[in-house]
């Protein structure tokens, strides 16, 4: 058993920024299931929202966030995160992150701010169209150089270790993790009184997603199994513009492109968004995604199009170099042709219920970023607020960790048993795992995506129930592998999404059901909370 002052699960913006600060206080293990840079953060294109210009105010950013959040954002949480933004941005810059700048008319250099749906101001700091990659690269380089940080790549966290699991009489708390070392096949026991979950979201639960393969809802699933409270899982954000191409799936076309004037059109060139919302192509994402879904269903076409060809080609190539180059590889020249796009699962607004300091309902466990639900995103996240949340809440969480379990006190010596795997054999038929994985993703897409009905949710629940039994049987009888563990988490998270969606008998933000198409503030203006 290895012991650390802090265990951080996940290596995106939340995990890395927490670890860099925590390393000033003690030994940190960052445990990550693939290569450290393989994160949702690294795929973020648009940027990080923060009040920076003289014409913008905290109050305006707060108002935009509350408006997008459709009545479910706790205002004090929103205010706190937004007000801590500038200081978090400065920290990122100190770690080496470069944000784009431009020259003002008077010849001064200032940060270049982009605009995205639902923002009434330009306030999105970016690094061309690869902001996440820039943040990930710079923070990771700092973490690798930090002697107090041990980076455990290709280590899959199977479960949290809790006092309840150890059948200890002491009050419930998290005391460590079991992690599968993919290379050796060994299962490690890691002990700490301060465990931070930063595992990102669960986009892979859907057939079509903008998320990388790592987004299998691991953090929510393990927190749920450990008895944590889970909130608002019905609010899954579908990004309106994922590239529609058979050989290039999951490629995001950033909303920043609409912020620079790109328009959504149908195959005849008709700009349809004004028919749905006066803000047109820059309406909040829930509205745009639903409008596209409606257009696709109405016309029977496979996609709609995003057109930026009216902008100068040089501007497009400089501002969106990654999208330009990537689309060229599939013979789409975005300076000359509209881009075929479809909505795809993008962001989990709910998650492990936390305070604004990242504390969960299980002492010893904190959760930050997409895995968590501070309430900032309410029923619909405002674009580019998530990197901000990761950078800010990871800082508040560190202070909370240290005051809850002071580092001066000696860590209690606990007898944590080794992982027991003597009676299991290797998985005999991998086809079962792949089949179940595909079935979950397709049924979630068909029954639990942009437009829902009670009947579809019931169908999904019945199928998931059977799948859950099958996966559980596999888990007990066979040696664990990454594929099996991801499947186990995926089915758990899919069930939480369906259960949460079935409870909310109204339409609000990202949850839209044909059986209850209106918002009902009298009955439903509250979080959906699930607890085992
Ligand atoms: C985008 O670039 O459109 C995504 C930004 C976000 O999801 O916040």
PDB file of N, CA and C in Angstrom, residues 1-7 161 173-177 189-195 411-414 416:
ATOM      1  N   UNK A   1       0.843  -1.195   0.000  1.00  0.00           N
ATOM      2  CA  UNK A   1       0.000   0.000   0.000  1.00  0.00           C
ATOM      3  C   UNK A   1       0.879   1.246   0.000  1.00  0.00           C
ATOM      4  N   UNK A   2       0.549   2.176  -0.916  1.00  0.00           N
ATOM      5  CA  UNK A   2       1.308   3.441  -0.950  1.00  0.00           C
ATOM      6  C   UNK A   2       0.435   4.544  -0.364  1.00  0.00           C
ATOM      7  N   UNK A   3       1.078   5.467   0.337  1.00  0.00           N
ATOM      8  CA  UNK A   3       0.326   6.538   0.986  1.00  0.00           C
ATOM      9  C   UNK A   3       0.741   7.904   0.425  1.00  0.00           C
ATOM     10  N   UNK A   4      -0.231   8.761   0.196  1.00  0.00           N
ATOM     11  CA  UNK A   4       0.030  10.117  -0.326  1.00  0.00           C
ATOM     12  C   UNK A   4      -0.740  11.135   0.511  1.00  0.00           C
ATOM     13  N   UNK A   5      -0.281  12.387   0.450  1.00  0.00           N
ATOM     14  CA  UNK A   5      -1.065  13.458   1.099  1.00  0.00           C
ATOM     15  C   UNK A   5      -2.315  13.762   0.284  1.00  0.00           C
ATOM     16  N   UNK A   6      -2.169  13.668  -1.044  1.00  0.00           N
ATOM     17  CA  UNK A   6      -3.317  13.938  -1.929  1.00  0.00           C
ATOM     18  C   UNK A   6      -3.318  12.906  -3.055  1.00  0.00           C
ATOM     19  N   UNK A   7      -4.503  12.409  -3.367  1.00  0.00           N
ATOM     20  CA  UNK A   7      -4.643  11.593  -4.580  1.00  0.00           C
ATOM     21  C   UNK A   7      -5.571  12.342  -5.518  1.00  0.00           C
ATOM     22  N   UNK A 161     -12.031   3.669  -1.844  1.00  0.00           N
ATOM     23  CA  UNK A 161     -12.075   2.874  -0.610  1.00  0.00           C
ATOM     24  C   UNK A 161     -12.694   3.762   0.466  1.00  0.00           C
ATOM     25  N   UNK A 173     -16.196   7.908   5.432  1.00  0.00           N
ATOM     26  CA  UNK A 173     -15.306   8.811   4.707  1.00  0.00           C
ATOM     27  C   UNK A 173     -14.489   8.025   3.694  1.00  0.00           C
ATOM     28  N   UNK A 174     -13.887   8.765   2.784  1.00  0.00           N
ATOM     29  CA  UNK A 174     -13.071   8.135   1.744  1.00  0.00           C
ATOM     30  C   UNK A 174     -11.632   8.073   2.255  1.00  0.00           C
ATOM     31  N   UNK A 175     -10.991   6.922   2.098  1.00  0.00           N
ATOM     32  CA  UNK A 175      -9.627   6.788   2.642  1.00  0.00           C
ATOM     33  C   UNK A 175      -8.619   6.331   1.587  1.00  0.00           C
ATOM     34  N   UNK A 176      -9.055   6.252   0.328  1.00  0.00           N
ATOM     35  CA  UNK A 176      -8.097   5.860  -0.708  1.00  0.00           C
ATOM     36  C   UNK A 176      -8.774   5.274  -1.925  1.00  0.00           C
ATOM     37  N   UNK A 177      -7.984   4.601  -2.745  1.00  0.00           N
ATOM     38  CA  UNK A 177      -8.530   4.038  -3.998  1.00  0.00           C
ATOM     39  C   UNK A 177      -7.874   2.692  -4.313  1.00  0.00           C
ATOM     40  N   UNK A 189      -3.250  -0.575  -4.060  1.00  0.00           N
ATOM     41  CA  UNK A 189      -4.034   0.072  -3.014  1.00  0.00           C
ATOM     42  C   UNK A 189      -3.318   1.381  -2.683  1.00  0.00           C
ATOM     43  N   UNK A 190      -3.997   2.508  -2.912  1.00  0.00           N
ATOM     44  CA  UNK A 190      -3.389   3.804  -2.624  1.00  0.00           C
ATOM     45  C   UNK A 190      -4.196   4.481  -1.518  1.00  0.00           C
ATOM     46  N   UNK A 191      -3.495   4.957  -0.510  1.00  0.00           N
ATOM     47  CA  UNK A 191      -4.165   5.489   0.685  1.00  0.00           C
ATOM     48  C   UNK A 191      -3.977   7.000   0.774  1.00  0.00           C
ATOM     49  N   UNK A 192      -5.059   7.719   1.052  1.00  0.00           N
ATOM     50  CA  UNK A 192      -4.968   9.156   1.345  1.00  0.00           C
ATOM     51  C   UNK A 192      -6.253   9.616   2.026  1.00  0.00           C
ATOM     52  N   UNK A 193      -6.134  10.667   2.829  1.00  0.00           N
ATOM     53  CA  UNK A 193      -7.327  11.263   3.446  1.00  0.00           C
ATOM     54  C   UNK A 193      -7.918  12.363   2.570  1.00  0.00           C
ATOM     55  N   UNK A 194      -7.219  12.652   1.467  1.00  0.00           N
ATOM     56  CA  UNK A 194      -7.694  13.739   0.597  1.00  0.00           C
ATOM     57  C   UNK A 194      -7.693  13.227  -0.845  1.00  0.00           C
ATOM     58  N   UNK A 195      -8.866  12.805  -1.301  1.00  0.00           N
ATOM     59  CA  UNK A 195      -8.972  12.248  -2.664  1.00  0.00           C
ATOM     60  C   UNK A 195      -9.804  13.214  -3.515  1.00  0.00           C
ATOM     61  N   UNK A 411      -1.417  10.986   9.377  1.00  0.00           N
ATOM     62  CA  UNK A 411      -2.512  10.230   8.777  1.00  0.00           C
ATOM     63  C   UNK A 411      -2.759   8.962   9.594  1.00  0.00           C
ATOM     64  N   UNK A 412      -4.032   8.714   9.892  1.00  0.00           N
ATOM     65  CA  UNK A 412      -4.382   7.536  10.675  1.00  0.00           C
ATOM     66  C   UNK A 412      -3.911   6.266   9.953  1.00  0.00           C
ATOM     67  N   UNK A 413      -3.347   5.334  10.721  1.00  0.00           N
ATOM     68  CA  UNK A 413      -2.920   4.077  10.097  1.00  0.00           C
ATOM     69  C   UNK A 413      -4.141   3.169  10.003  1.00  0.00           C
ATOM     70  N   UNK A 414      -4.472   2.783   8.780  1.00  0.00           N
ATOM     71  CA  UNK A 414      -5.653   1.934   8.588  1.00  0.00           C
ATOM     72  C   UNK A 414      -5.227   0.627   7.945  1.00  0.00           C
ATOM     73  N   UNK A 416      -5.960  -1.542   5.303  1.00  0.00           N
ATOM     74  CA  UNK A 416      -6.768  -1.625   4.091  1.00  0.00           C
ATOM     75  C   UNK A 416      -6.420  -2.938   3.387  1.00  0.00           C
TER      76      UNK A 416
END
